[in-house]
PDB file of C-alpha atoms and ligand atoms in Angstrom:
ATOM      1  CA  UNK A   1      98.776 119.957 108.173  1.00  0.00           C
ATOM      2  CA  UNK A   2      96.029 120.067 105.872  1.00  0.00           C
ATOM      3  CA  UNK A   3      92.414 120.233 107.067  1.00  0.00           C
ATOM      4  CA  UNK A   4      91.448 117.198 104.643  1.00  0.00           C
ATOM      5  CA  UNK A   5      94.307 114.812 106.805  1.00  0.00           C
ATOM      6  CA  UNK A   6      93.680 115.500 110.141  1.00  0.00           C
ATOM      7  CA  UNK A   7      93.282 112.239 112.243  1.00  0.00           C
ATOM      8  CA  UNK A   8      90.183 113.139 114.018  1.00  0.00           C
ATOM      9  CA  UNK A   9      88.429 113.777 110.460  1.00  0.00           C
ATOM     10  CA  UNK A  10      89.919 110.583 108.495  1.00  0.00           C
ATOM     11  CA  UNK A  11      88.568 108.269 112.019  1.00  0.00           C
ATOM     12  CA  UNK A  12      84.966 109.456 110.697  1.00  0.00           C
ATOM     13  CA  UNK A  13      85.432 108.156 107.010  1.00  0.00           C
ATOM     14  CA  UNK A  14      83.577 105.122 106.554  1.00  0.00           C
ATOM     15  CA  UNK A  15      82.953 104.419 102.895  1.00  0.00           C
ATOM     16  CA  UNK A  16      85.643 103.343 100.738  1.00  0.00           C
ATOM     17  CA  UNK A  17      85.037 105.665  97.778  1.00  0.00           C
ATOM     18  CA  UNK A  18      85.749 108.663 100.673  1.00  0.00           C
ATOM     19  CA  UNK A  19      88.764 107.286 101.581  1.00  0.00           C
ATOM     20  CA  UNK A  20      89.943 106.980  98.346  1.00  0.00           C
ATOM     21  CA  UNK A  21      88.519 110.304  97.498  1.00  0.00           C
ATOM     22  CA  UNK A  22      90.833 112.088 100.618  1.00  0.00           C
ATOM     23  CA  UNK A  23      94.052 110.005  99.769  1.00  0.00           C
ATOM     24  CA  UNK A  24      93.580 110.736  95.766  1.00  0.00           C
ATOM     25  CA  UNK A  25      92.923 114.474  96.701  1.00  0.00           C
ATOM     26  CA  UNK A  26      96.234 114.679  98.831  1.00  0.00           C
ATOM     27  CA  UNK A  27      98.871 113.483  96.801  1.00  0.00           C
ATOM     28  CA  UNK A  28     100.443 117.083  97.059  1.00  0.00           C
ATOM     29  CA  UNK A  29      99.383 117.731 100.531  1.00  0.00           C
ATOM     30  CA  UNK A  30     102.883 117.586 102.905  1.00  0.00           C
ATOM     31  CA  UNK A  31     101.389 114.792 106.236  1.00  0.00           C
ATOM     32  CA  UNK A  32     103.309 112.145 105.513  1.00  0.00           C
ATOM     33  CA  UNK A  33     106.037 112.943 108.547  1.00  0.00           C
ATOM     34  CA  UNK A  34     109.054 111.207 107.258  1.00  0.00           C
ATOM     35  CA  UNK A  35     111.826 110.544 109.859  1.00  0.00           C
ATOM     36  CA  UNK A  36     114.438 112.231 108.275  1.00  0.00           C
ATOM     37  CA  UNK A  37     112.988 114.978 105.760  1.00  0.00           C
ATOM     38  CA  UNK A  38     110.307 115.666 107.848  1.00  0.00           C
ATOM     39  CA  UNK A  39     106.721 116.584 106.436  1.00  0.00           C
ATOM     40  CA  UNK A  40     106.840 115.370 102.531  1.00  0.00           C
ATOM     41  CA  UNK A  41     103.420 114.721 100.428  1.00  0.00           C
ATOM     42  CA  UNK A  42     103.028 111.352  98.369  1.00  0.00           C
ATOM     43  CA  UNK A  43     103.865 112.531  95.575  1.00  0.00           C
ATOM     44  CA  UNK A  44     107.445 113.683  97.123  1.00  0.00           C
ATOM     45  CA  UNK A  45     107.828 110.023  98.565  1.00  0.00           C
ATOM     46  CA  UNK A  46     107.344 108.189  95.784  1.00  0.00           C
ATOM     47  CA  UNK A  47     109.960 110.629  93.750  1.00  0.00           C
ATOM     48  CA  UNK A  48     112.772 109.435  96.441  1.00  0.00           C
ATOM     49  CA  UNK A  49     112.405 105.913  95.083  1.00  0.00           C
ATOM     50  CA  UNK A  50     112.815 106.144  91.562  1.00  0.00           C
ATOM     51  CA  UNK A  51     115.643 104.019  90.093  1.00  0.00           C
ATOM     52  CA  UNK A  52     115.459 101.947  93.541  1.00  0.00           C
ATOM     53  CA  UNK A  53     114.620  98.120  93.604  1.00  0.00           C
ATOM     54  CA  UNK A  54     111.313  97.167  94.635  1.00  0.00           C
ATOM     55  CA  UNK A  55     111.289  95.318  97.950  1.00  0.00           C
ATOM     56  CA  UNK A  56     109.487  92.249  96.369  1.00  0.00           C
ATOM     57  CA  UNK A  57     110.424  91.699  92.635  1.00  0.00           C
ATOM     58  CA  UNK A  58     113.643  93.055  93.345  1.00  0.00           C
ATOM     59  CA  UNK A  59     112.874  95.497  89.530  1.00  0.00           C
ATOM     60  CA  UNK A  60     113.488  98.915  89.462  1.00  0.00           C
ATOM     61  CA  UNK A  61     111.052 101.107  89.698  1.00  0.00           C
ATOM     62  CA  UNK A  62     110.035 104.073  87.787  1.00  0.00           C
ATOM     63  CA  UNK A  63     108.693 107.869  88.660  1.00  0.00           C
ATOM     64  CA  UNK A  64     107.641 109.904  86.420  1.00  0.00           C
ATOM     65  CA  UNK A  65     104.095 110.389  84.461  1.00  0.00           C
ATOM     66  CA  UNK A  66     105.870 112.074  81.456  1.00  0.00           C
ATOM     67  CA  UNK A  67     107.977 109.367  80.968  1.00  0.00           C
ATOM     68  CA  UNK A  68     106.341 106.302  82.036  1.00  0.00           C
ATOM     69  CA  UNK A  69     102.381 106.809  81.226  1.00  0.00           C
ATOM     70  CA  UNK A  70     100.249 106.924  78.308  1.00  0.00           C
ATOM     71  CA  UNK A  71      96.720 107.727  77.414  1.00  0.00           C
ATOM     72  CA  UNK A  72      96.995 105.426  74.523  1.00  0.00           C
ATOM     73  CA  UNK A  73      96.569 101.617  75.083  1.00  0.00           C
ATOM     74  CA  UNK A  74      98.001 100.390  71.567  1.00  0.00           C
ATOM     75  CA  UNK A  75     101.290 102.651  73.121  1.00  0.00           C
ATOM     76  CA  UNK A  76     101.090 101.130  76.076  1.00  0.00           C
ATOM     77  CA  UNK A  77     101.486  97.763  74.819  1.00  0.00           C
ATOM     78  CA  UNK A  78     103.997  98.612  72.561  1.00  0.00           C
ATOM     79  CA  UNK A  79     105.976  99.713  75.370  1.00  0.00           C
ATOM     80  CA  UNK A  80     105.516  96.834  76.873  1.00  0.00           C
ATOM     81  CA  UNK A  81     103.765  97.715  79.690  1.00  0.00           C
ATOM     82  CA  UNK A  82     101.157  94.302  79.568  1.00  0.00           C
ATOM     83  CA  UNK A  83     102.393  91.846  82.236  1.00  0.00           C
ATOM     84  CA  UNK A  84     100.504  88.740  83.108  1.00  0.00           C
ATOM     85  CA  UNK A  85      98.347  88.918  86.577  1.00  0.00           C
ATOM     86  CA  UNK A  86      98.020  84.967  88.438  1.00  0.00           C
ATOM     87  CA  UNK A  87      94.028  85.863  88.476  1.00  0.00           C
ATOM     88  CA  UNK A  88      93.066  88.581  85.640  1.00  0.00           C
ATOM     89  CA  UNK A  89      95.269  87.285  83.129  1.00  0.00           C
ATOM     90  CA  UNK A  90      96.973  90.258  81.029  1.00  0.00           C
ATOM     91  CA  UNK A  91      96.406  93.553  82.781  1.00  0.00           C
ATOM     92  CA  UNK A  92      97.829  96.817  82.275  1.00  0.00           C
ATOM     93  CA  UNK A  93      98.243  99.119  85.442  1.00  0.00           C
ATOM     94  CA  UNK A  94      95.918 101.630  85.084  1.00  0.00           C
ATOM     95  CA  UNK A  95      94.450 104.944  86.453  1.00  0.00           C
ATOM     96  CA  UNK A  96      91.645 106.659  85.160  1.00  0.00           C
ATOM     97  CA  UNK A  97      92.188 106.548  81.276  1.00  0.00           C
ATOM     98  CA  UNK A  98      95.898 106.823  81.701  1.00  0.00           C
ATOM     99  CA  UNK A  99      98.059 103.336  81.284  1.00  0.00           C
ATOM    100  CA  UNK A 100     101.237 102.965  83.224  1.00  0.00           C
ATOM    101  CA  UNK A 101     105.001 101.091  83.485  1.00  0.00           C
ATOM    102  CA  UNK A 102     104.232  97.749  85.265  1.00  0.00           C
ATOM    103  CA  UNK A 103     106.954  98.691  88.181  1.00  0.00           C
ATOM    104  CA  UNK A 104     105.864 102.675  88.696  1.00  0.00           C
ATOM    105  CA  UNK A 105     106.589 103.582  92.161  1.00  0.00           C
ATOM    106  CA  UNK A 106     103.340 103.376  94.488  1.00  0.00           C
ATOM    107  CA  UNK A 107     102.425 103.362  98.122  1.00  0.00           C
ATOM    108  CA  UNK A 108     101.420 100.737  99.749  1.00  0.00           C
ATOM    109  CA  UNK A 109      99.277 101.143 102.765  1.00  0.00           C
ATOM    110  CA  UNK A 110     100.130  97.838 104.969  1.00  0.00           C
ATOM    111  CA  UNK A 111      96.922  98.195 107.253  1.00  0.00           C
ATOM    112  CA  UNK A 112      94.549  98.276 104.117  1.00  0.00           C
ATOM    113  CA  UNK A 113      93.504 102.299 104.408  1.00  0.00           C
ATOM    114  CA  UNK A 114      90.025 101.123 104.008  1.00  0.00           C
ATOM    115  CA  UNK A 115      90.085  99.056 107.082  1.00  0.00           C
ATOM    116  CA  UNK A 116      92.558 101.786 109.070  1.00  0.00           C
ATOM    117  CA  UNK A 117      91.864 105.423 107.739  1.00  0.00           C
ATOM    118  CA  UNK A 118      93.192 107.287 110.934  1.00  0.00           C
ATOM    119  CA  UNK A 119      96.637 105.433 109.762  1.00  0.00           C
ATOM    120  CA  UNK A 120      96.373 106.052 106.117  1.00  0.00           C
ATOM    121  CA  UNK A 121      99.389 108.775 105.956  1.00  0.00           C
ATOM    122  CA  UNK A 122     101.322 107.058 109.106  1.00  0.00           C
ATOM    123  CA  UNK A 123     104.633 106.903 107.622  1.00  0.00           C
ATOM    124  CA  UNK A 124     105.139 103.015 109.437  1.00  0.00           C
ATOM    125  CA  UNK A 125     102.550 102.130 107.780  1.00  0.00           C
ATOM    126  CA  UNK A 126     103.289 103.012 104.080  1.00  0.00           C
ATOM    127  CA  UNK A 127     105.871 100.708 102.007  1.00  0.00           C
ATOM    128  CA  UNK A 128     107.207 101.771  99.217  1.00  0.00           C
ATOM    129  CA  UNK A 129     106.461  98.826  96.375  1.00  0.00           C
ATOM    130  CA  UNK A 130     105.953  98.613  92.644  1.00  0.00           C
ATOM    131  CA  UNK A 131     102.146  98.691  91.052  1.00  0.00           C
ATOM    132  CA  UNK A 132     102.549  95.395  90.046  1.00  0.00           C
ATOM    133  CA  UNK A 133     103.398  93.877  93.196  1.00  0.00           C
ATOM    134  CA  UNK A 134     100.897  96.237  95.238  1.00  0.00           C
ATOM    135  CA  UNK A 135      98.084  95.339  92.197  1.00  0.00           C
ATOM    136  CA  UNK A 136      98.902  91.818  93.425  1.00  0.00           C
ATOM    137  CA  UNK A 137      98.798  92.323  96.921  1.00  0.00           C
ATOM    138  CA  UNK A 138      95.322  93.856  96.627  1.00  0.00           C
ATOM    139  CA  UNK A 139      93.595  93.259 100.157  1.00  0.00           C
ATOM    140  CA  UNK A 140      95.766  90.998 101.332  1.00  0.00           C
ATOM    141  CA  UNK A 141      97.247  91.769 104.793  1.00  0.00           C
ATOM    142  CA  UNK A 142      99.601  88.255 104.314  1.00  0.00           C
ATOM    143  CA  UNK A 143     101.272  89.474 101.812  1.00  0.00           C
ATOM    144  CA  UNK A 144     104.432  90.502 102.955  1.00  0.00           C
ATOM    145  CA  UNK A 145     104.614  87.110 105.292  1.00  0.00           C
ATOM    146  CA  UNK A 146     103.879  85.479 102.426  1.00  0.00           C
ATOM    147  CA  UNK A 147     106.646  86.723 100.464  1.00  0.00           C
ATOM    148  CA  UNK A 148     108.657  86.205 103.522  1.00  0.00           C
ATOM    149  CA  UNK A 149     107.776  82.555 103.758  1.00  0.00           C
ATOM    150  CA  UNK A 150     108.785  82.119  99.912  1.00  0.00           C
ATOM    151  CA  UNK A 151     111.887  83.845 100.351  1.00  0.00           C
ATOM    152  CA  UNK A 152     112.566  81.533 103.453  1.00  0.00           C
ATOM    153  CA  UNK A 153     111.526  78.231 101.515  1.00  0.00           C
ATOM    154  CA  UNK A 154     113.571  79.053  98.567  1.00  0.00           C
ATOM    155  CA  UNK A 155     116.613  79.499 100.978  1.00  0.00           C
ATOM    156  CA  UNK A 156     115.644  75.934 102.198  1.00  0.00           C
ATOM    157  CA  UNK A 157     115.570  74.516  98.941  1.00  0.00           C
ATOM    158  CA  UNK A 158     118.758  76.163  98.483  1.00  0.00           C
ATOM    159  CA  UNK A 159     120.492  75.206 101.500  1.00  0.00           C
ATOM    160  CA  UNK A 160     119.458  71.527 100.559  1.00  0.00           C
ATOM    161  CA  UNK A 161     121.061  71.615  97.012  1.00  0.00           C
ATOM    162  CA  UNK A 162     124.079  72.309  98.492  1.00  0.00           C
ATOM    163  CA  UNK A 163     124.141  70.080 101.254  1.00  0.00           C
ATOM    164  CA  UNK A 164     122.116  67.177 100.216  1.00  0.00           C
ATOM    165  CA  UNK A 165     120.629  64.987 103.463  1.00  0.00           C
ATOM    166  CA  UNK A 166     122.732  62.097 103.930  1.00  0.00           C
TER     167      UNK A 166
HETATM  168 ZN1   ZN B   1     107.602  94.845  92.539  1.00  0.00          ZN
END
């Protein structure tokens, strides 16, 4: 493993911009140990996802910069890539100058990485989830209850329609 990932170095990081800094810097760096392929980077984790449904919208995802990423906003929005956020209003998922398909593949730390950065490459705590649905998770550690609890409501509602209370 890397000298950048070891767990004794990432306990030590404290500010947020050097934990994104390590994490951005180690996309290609194999210390993500995945149960059955063993050591993969980020990069090579994300790539076993593409075409697969995200776990909360249910869309598939997307991998691949050539393919789904553009320097060019005006292209981006003609590819329809503008998708209405519940706070920000219309937002494009963006990187650094480069605009990108609403449901690319990301990874989505589940202890926020800022909060846990010994844990940020712990495989059982990275989920696999589309930008839009991480961009609208943000910082919140609810999240997936959240969607849980919808998912369980709508069931309800469900259930009810079909078997109305007497
Ligand atoms: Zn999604």
């Amino acid at each position: 493993m890397s000298e950048v990932v070891k767990k004794s170095s990432l306990k030590t990081l404290y500010r947020a911009s050097d934990i994104n800094r390590v994490w951005q810097a180690s996309q290609n760096v194999q210390a993500i140990e995945h149960p059955e392929r063993g050591f993969i980077s980020p990069n090579e984790y994300r790539a076993l996802y593409k075409g697969k449904p995200c776990p909360y919208c249910g869309q598939k995802m997307v991998h691949s910069q050539q393919l789904y990423s553009t320097t060019s906003k005006q292209e981006a929005i003609d590819r329809g890539y503008e998708y209405t956020d519940k706070l920000a209003g219309k937002v494009i998922n963006q990187a650094g100058n480069t605009f990108f398909h609403p449901h690319y593949v990301t990874l989505d730390h589940k202890i926020n990485k800022a909060r846990c950065p010994e844990k940020m490459f712990e495989f059982s705590n990275l989920e696999v989830i589309c930008w839009r649905c991480n961009q609208n998770k943000g910082d919140n550690n609810t999240f997936e209850l959240q969607h849980n609890l919808d998912y369980l409501n709508a069931l309800a509602d469900e259930a009810l329609t079909r078997y109305p209370l007497l």
